[in-house]
Coordinates of C-alpha atoms and ligand atoms in Angstrom, one line a residue:
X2 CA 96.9 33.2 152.1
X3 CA 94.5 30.0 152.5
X4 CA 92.0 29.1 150.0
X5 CA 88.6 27.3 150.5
X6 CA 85.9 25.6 148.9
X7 CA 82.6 27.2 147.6
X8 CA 80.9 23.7 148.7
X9 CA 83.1 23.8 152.5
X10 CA 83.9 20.0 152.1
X11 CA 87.4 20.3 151.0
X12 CA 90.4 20.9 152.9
X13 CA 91.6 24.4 152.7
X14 CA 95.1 25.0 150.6
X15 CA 97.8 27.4 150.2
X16 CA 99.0 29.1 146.9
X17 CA 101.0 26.4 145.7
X18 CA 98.4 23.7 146.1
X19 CA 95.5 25.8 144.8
X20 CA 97.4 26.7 141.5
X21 CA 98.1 22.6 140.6
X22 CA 94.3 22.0 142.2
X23 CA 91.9 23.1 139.7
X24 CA 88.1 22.1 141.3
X25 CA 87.9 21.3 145.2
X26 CA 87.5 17.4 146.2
X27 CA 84.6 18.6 147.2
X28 CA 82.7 19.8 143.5
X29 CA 83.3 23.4 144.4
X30 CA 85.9 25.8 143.4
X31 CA 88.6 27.8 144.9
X32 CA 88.1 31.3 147.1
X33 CA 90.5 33.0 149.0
X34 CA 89.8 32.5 152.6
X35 CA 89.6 36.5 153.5
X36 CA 90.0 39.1 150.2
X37 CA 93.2 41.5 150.4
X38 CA 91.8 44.9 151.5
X39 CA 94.1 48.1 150.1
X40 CA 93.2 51.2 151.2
X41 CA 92.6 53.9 148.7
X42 CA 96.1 56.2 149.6
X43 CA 97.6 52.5 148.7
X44 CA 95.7 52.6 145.3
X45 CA 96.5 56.0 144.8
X46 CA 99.9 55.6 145.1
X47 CA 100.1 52.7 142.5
X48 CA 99.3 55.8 139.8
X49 CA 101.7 55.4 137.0
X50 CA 103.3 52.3 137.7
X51 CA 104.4 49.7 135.1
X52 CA 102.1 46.7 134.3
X53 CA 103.9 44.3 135.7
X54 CA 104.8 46.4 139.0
X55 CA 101.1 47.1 139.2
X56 CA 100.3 43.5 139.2
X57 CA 103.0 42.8 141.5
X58 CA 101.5 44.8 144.3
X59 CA 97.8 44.0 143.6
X60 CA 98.9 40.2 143.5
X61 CA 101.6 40.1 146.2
X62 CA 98.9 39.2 149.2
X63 CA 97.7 36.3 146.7
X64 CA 100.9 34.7 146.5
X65 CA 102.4 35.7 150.1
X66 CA 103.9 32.5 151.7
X67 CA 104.5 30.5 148.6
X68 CA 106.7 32.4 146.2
X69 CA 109.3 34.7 147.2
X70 CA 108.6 38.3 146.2
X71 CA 112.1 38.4 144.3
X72 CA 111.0 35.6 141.5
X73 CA 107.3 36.9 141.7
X74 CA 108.8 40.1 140.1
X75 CA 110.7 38.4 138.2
X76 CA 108.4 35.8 136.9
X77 CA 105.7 39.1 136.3
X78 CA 107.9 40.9 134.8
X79 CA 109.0 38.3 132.3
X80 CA 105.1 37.5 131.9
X81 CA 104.4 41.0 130.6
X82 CA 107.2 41.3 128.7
X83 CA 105.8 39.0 125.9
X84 CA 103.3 41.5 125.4
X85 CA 103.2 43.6 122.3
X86 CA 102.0 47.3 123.4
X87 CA 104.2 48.8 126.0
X88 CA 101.1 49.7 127.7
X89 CA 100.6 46.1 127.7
X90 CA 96.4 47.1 128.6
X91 CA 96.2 50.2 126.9
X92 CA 92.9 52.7 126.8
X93 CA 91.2 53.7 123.7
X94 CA 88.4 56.4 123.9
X95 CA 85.6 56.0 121.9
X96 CA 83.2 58.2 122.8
X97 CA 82.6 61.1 125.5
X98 CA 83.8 59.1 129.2
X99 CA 83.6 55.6 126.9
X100 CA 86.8 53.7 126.1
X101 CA 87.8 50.5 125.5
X102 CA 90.1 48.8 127.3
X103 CA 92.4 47.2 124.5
X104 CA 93.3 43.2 126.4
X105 CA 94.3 42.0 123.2
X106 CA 97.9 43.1 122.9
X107 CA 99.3 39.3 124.1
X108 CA 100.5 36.2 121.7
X109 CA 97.2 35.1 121.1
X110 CA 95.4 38.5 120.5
X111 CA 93.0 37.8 123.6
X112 CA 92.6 38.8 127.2
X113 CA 92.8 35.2 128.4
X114 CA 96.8 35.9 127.8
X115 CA 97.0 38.3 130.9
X116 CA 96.2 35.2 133.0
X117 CA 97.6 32.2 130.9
X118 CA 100.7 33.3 130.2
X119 CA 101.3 33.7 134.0
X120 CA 99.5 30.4 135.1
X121 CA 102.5 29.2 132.5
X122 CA 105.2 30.4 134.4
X123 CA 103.9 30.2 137.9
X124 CA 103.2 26.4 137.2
X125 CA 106.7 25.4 136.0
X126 CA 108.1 27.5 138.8
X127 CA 107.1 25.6 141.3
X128 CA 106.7 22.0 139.3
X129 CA 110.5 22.5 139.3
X130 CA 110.9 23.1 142.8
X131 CA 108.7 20.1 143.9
X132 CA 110.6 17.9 141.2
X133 CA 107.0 16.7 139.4
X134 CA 104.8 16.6 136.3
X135 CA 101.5 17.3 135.7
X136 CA 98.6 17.1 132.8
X137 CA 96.7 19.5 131.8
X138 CA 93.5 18.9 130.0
X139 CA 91.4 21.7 129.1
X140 CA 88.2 22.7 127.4
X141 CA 87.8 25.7 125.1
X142 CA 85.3 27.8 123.1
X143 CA 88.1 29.1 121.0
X144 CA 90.4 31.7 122.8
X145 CA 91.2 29.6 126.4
X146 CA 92.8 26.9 123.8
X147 CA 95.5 29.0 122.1
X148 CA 96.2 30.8 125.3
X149 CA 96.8 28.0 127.6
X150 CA 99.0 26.6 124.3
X151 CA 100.9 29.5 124.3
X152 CA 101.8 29.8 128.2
X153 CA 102.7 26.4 128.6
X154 CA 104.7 25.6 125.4
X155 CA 108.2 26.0 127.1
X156 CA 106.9 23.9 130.7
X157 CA 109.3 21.4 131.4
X158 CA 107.3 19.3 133.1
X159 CA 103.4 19.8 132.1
X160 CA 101.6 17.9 128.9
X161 CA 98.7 20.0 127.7
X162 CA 96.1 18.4 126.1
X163 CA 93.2 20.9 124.9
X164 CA 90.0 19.8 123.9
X165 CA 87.7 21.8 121.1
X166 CA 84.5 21.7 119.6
X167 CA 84.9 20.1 116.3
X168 CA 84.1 23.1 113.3
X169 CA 82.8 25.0 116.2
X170 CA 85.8 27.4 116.5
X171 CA 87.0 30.1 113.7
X172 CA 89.8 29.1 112.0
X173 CA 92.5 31.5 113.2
X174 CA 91.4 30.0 116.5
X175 CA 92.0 26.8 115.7
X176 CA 95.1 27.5 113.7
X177 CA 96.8 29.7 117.1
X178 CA 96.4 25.8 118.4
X179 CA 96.7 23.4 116.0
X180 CA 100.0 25.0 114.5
X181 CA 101.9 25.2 117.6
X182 CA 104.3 21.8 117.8
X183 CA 106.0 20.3 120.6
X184 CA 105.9 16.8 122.0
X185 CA 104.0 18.1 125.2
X186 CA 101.2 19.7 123.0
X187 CA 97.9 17.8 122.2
X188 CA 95.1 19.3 120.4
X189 CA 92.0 16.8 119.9
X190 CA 88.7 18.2 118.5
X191 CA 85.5 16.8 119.9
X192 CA 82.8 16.0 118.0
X193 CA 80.2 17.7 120.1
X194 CA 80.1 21.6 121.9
X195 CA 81.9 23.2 124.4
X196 CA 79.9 22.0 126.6
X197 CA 80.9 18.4 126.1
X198 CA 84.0 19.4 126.4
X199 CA 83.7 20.6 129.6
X200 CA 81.9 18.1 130.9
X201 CA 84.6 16.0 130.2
X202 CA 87.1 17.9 131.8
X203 CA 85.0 17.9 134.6
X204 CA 84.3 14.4 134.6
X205 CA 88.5 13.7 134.3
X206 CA 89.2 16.0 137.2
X207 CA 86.3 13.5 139.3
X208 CA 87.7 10.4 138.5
X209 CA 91.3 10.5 137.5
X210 CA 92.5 6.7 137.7
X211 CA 93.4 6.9 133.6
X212 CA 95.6 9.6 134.7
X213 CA 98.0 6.8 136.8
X214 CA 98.9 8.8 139.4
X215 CA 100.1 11.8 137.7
X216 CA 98.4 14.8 138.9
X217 CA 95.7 16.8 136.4
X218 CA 95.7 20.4 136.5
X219 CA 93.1 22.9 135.2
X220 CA 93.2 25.5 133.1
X221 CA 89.6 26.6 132.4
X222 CA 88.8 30.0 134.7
X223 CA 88.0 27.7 137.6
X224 CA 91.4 27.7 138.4
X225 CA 92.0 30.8 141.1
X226 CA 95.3 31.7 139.5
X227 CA 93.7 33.0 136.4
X228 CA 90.8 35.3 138.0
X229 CA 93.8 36.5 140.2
X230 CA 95.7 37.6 137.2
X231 CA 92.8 39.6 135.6
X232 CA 91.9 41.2 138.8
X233 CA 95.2 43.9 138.2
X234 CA 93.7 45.6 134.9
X235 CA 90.6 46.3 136.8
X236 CA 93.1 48.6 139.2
X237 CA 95.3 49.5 135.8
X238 CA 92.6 51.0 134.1
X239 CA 91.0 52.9 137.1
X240 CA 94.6 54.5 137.4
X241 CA 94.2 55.6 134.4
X242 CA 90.9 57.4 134.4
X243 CA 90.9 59.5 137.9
X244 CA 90.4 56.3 140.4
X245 CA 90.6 55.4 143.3
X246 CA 89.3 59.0 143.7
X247 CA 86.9 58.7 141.0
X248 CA 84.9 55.6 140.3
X249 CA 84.3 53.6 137.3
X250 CA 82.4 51.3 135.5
X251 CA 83.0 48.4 133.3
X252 CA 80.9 46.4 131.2
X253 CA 82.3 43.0 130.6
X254 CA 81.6 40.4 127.5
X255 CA 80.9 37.1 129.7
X256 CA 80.8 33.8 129.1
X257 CA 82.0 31.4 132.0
X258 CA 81.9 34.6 134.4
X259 CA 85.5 34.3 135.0
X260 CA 86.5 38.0 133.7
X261 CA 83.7 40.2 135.1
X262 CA 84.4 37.9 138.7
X263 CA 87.7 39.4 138.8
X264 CA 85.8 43.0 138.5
X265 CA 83.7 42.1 141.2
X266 CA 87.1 41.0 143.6
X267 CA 88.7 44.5 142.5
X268 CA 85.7 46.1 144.1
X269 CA 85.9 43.5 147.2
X270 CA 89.3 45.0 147.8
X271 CA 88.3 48.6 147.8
X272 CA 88.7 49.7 144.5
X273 CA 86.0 52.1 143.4
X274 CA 83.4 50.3 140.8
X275 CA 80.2 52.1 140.6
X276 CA 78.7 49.1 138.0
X277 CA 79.3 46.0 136.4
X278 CA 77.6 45.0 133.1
X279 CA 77.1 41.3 132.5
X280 CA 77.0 41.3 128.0
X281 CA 76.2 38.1 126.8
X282 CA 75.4 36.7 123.6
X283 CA 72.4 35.0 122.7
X284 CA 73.0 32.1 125.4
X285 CA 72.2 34.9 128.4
X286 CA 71.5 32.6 131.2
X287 CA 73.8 35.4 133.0
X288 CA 71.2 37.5 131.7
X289 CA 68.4 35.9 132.6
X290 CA 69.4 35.6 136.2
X291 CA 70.3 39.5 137.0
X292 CA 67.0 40.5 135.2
X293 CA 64.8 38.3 136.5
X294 CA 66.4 36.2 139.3
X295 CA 66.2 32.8 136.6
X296 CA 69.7 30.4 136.6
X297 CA 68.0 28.0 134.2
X298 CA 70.0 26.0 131.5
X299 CA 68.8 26.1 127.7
X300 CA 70.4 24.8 124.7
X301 CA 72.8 26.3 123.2
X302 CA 73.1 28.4 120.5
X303 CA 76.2 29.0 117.8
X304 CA 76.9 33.1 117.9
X305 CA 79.3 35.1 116.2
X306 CA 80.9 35.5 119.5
X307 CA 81.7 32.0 119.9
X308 CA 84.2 32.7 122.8
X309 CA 80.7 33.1 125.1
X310 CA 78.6 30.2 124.1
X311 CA 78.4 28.1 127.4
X312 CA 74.8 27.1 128.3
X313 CA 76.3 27.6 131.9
X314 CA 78.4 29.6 134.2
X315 CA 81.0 28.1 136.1
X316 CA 82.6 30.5 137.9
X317 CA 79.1 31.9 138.9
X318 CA 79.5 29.5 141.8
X319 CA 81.9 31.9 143.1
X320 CA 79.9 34.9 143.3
X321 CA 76.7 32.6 144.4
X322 CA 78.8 31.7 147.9
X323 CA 79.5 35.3 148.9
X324 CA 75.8 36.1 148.2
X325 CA 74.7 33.3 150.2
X326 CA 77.3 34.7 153.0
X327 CA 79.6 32.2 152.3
X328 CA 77.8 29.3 153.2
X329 CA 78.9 26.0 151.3
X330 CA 76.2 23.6 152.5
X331 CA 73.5 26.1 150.5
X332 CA 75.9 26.4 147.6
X333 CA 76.0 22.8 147.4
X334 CA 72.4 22.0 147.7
X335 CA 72.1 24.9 145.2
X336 CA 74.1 23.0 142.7
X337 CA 73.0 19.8 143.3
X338 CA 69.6 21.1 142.3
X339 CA 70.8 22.8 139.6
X340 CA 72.2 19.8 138.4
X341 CA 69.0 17.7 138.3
X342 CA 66.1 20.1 137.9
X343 CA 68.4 22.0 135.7
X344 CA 67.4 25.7 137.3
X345 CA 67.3 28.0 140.4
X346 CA 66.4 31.3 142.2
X347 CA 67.6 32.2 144.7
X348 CA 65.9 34.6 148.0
X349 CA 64.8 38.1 147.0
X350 CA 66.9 40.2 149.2
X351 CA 70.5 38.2 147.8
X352 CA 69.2 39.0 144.1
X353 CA 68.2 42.4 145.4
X354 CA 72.1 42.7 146.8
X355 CA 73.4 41.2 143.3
X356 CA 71.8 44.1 141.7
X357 CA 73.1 47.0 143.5
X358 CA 76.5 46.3 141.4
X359 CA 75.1 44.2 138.6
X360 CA 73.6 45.0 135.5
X361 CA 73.0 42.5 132.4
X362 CA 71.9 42.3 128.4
X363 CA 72.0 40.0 126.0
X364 CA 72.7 41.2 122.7
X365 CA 71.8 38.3 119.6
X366 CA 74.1 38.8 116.1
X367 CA 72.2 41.1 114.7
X368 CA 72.8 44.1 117.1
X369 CA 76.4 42.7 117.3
X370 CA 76.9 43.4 113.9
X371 CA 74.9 47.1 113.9
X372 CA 77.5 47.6 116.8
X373 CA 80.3 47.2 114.8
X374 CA 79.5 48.9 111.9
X375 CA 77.7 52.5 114.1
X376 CA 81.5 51.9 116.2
X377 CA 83.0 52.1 112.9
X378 CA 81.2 55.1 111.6
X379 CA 81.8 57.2 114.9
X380 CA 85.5 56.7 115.6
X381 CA 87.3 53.8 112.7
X382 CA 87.9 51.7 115.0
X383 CA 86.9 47.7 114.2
X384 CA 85.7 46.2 117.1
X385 CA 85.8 42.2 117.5
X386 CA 82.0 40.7 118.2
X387 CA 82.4 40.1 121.7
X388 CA 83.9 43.6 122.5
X389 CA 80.9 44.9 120.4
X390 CA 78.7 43.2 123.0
X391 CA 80.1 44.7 125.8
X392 CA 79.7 48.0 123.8
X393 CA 76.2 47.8 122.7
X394 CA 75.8 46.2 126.9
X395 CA 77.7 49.7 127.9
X396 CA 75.3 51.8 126.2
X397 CA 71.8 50.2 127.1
X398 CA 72.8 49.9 130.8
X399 CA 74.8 52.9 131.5
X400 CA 73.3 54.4 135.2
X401 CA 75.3 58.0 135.1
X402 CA 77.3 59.6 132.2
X403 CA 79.1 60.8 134.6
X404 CA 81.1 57.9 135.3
X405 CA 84.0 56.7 133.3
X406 CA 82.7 53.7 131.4
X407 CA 85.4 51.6 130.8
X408 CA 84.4 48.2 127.9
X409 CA 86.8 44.8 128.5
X410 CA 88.0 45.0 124.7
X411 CA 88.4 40.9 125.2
X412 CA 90.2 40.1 121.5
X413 CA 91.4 41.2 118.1
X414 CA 88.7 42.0 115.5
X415 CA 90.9 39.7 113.1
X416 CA 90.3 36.8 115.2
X417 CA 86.7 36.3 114.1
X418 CA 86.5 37.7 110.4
X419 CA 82.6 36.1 110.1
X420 CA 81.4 38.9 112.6
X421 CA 83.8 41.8 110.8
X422 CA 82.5 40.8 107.8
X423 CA 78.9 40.3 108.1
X424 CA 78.8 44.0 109.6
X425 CA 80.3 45.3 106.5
X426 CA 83.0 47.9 108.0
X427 CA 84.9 47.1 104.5
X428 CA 88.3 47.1 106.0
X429 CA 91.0 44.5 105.6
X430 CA 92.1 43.8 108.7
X431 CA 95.7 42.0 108.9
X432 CA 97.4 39.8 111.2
X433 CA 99.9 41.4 113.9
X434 CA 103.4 40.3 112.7
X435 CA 104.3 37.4 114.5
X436 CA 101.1 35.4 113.5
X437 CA 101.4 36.9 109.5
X438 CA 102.1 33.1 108.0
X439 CA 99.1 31.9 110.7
X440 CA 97.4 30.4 107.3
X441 CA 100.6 28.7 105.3
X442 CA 101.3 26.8 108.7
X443 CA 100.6 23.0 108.9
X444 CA 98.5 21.8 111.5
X445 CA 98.3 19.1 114.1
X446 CA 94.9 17.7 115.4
X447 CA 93.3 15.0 116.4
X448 CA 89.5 14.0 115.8
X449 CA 87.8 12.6 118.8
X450 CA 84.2 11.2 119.2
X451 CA 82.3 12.7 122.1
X452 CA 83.0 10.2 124.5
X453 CA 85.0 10.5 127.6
X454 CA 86.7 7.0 127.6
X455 CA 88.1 7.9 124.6
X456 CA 89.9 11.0 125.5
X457 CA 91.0 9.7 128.8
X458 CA 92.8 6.5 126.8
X459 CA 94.2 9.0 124.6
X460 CA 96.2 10.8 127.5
X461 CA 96.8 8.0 129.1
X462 CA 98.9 7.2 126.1
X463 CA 100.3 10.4 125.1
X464 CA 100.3 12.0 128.8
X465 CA 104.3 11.8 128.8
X466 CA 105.6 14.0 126.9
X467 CA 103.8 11.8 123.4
X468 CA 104.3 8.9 125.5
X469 CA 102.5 6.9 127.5
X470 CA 101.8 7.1 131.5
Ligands
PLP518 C1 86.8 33.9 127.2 C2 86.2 35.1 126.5 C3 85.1 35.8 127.0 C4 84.4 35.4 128.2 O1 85.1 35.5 129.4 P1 84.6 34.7 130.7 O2 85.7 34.9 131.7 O3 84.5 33.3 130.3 O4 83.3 35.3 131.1 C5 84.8 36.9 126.3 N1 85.4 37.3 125.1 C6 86.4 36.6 124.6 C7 87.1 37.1 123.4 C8 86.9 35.5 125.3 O5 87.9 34.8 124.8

């Protein structure tokens, strides 16, 4: 499998080089040159499976050419082993053809798991066959953080170094980062938002002489490895509920538009989607484009679903190229106007095609809250804010009741308490065992100004495993 470049200036890679790539040379990100196609008596036939043999066959064209099909089932086995429900992406109904898919099951009690802890062991896999090192620096709203942590604790050869928004993340979130120790782990808090923070991963991956040769790899959902991992519970879950013979829909609590992305690829390789709802928060420029054709950047705004704050969308890029038939010079000029006008539309008839799969709603704290609590009332189950978006999203949007509708539950309700409390379900939730002692741990952090010099000195001299490059 070769990958391109949603900007077509970058050379095209193979597996191996796309996973330790992150963005293209060129600005743009990673696509798979031609999308797997199965064929629905293939899907069928997947019915029942395992997890982690359902990923291995939904995967397996991904990879071909770079890993052996012997350690890929070995390393997704291992990968899904970790998790804590032997469904590993169990089903919850919650209402007449509604359920909740439950993606919260992994070490860090959210959905970015199913992809991080396999990014993990795919990238010290094949650092140990090449015989390098790498650095990681990555930007997160809360969950990506933890995740990335978590699958890359045991890498022999990568130094993480995640960057935060200073008070800006809840504190479990901070403490499933800052209370992880190892001498290749760095947490540094920025003052500023996310965006900063991604800005200045961006800005590291453009101009990487602090770096001293050693190569920087991505984590944030622009890396194709992760939107490949969360393509297979798209596939598990329409299993599950009468697919491929029956089609579903999902409704999807976005942020970066790395998760729904992956719903949209699922369909690309003939699974049967009959919708996909975009639920943001209150910073909806997803929103604002699929209801009225708008990609316009705002300020941003601090939710109760801080895991979707982002003023924009990065992996929106990818979906932009197919719509504009795969043409990198228009999704270039596209972003270059973007980037100093700071807004688009795009024709009629590609917004017109977006919108045959594509629904969106924006849903502000309030009705997050009233989600959680009506949720509560009708079934007992406590719902985490951004699942509650995707929920409330669900409901508003639905096109047939017909059709299954299937809700991304993205994390654990007692990862963001604030949201479970204001909506006053009254229920103590508790910490899944392994994190129980999450608040006696000590922490390690360091404070950062929100200036990129600053953070790129600070890897240079802790790049090494706490030393310097
Ligand atoms: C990251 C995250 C999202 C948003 O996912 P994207 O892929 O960025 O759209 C939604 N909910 C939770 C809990 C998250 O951690």
């Amino acid at each position: 499998m070769r990958y391109i470049s949603t900007r077509g200036q970058a050379p095209a890679l193979n597996f191996e080089d796309v996973l330790l790539a992150g963005l293209a040379t060129d600005g743009g990100l990673y696509v798979p040159e031609n999308l797997p196609r199965f064929t629905q008596e293939e899907i069928a036939s997947w019915a029942g499976l395992p997890y982690h043999e359902l990923a291995f066959r939904v995967m397996r064209p991904f990879v071909t050419g770079s890993i052996p099909d012997a350690d890929f089932k070995k390393i997704l086995e291992e990968t899904y082993g970790v998790f804590a429900h032997n469904a590993v992406a169990p089903l919850r109904q919650l209402n007449g053809n509604e359920w909740v898919l439950e993606l919260f099951h992994g070490p860090t009690l959210a959905f970015k798991d199913f992809a991080l802890q396999l990014l993990g062991r795919l990238l010290d896999y094949v650092l140990e066959k090449r015989g390098e090192r790498v650095v990681i620096v990555g930007a997160t709203s809360g969950d990506t953080g933890s995740a990335a942590i978590e699958g890359c604790k045991r890498c022999e050869n990568v130094d993480i170094f995640i960057l935060h928004p200073h008070n800006r993340v809840s504190e479990v979130q901070r403490r499933q980062m800052t209370t992880i120790f190892g001498e290749n782990i760095h947490n540094i808090a920025i003052e500023g938002n996310f965006d900063d923070c991604q800005e200045m991963v961006k800005a590291s991956f453009a101009d990487q002489g602090f770096l001293k040769g050693t190569r920087l790899v991505a984590v944030n959902s622009i890396n194709w490895a992760r939107i490949m991992a969360q393509i297979v519970y798209y596939f598990h879950a329409a299993l599950q509920l009468g697919g491929p013979a029956r089609s579903v829909s999902f409704s999807v609590p976005t942020g970066n538009f790395g998760d729904i992305f992956a719903g949209y690829l699922a369909r690309n390789m003939g699974l049967p989607i009959n919708q996909l709802i975009v639920a943001t928060n209150r910073n909806d420029i997803l929103h604002r484009f699929m209801s009225g054709n708008q990609y316009v950047k705002e300020t941003l705004h601090a939710t109760l679903s801080p895991s979707m704050d982002i003023m924009v969308s990065s992996n929106f890029e990818r979906l932009l190229f197919d719509l504009h038939g795969r043409n990198g010079a228009a999704i270039a000029g596209l972003m270059d106007s973007f980037k100093q006008g700071g807004g688009f539309s795009v024709e009629q008839e590609r917004w017109t095609e977006a919108r045959k799969l594509f629904d969106s709603l924006a849903v502000d704290d309030a009705q997050t809250c009233e989600t959680i609590a009506e949720v509560f009332q009708q079934t007992g189950e406590v719902l985490d804010p951004h699942t509650a978006i995707g929920v409330k999203a669900a409901r508003e949007c639905r096109r047939s009741l017909d059709i299954p509708m299937v809700i991304l539950g993205t994390a654990h309700p007692v990862k963001f308490p604030d949201a479970v409390e204001k909506a006053g379900v009254g229920k103590a939730l508790e910490l899944p065992a392994h994190l129980s002692d999450l608040f006696e741990r000590d922490e390690r952090c360091t404070v950062l100004p929100n200036d990129l010099k600053a953070v790129q000195s600070f890897v240079s001299q802790h790049g090494n495993r706490g030393k310097p490059l």
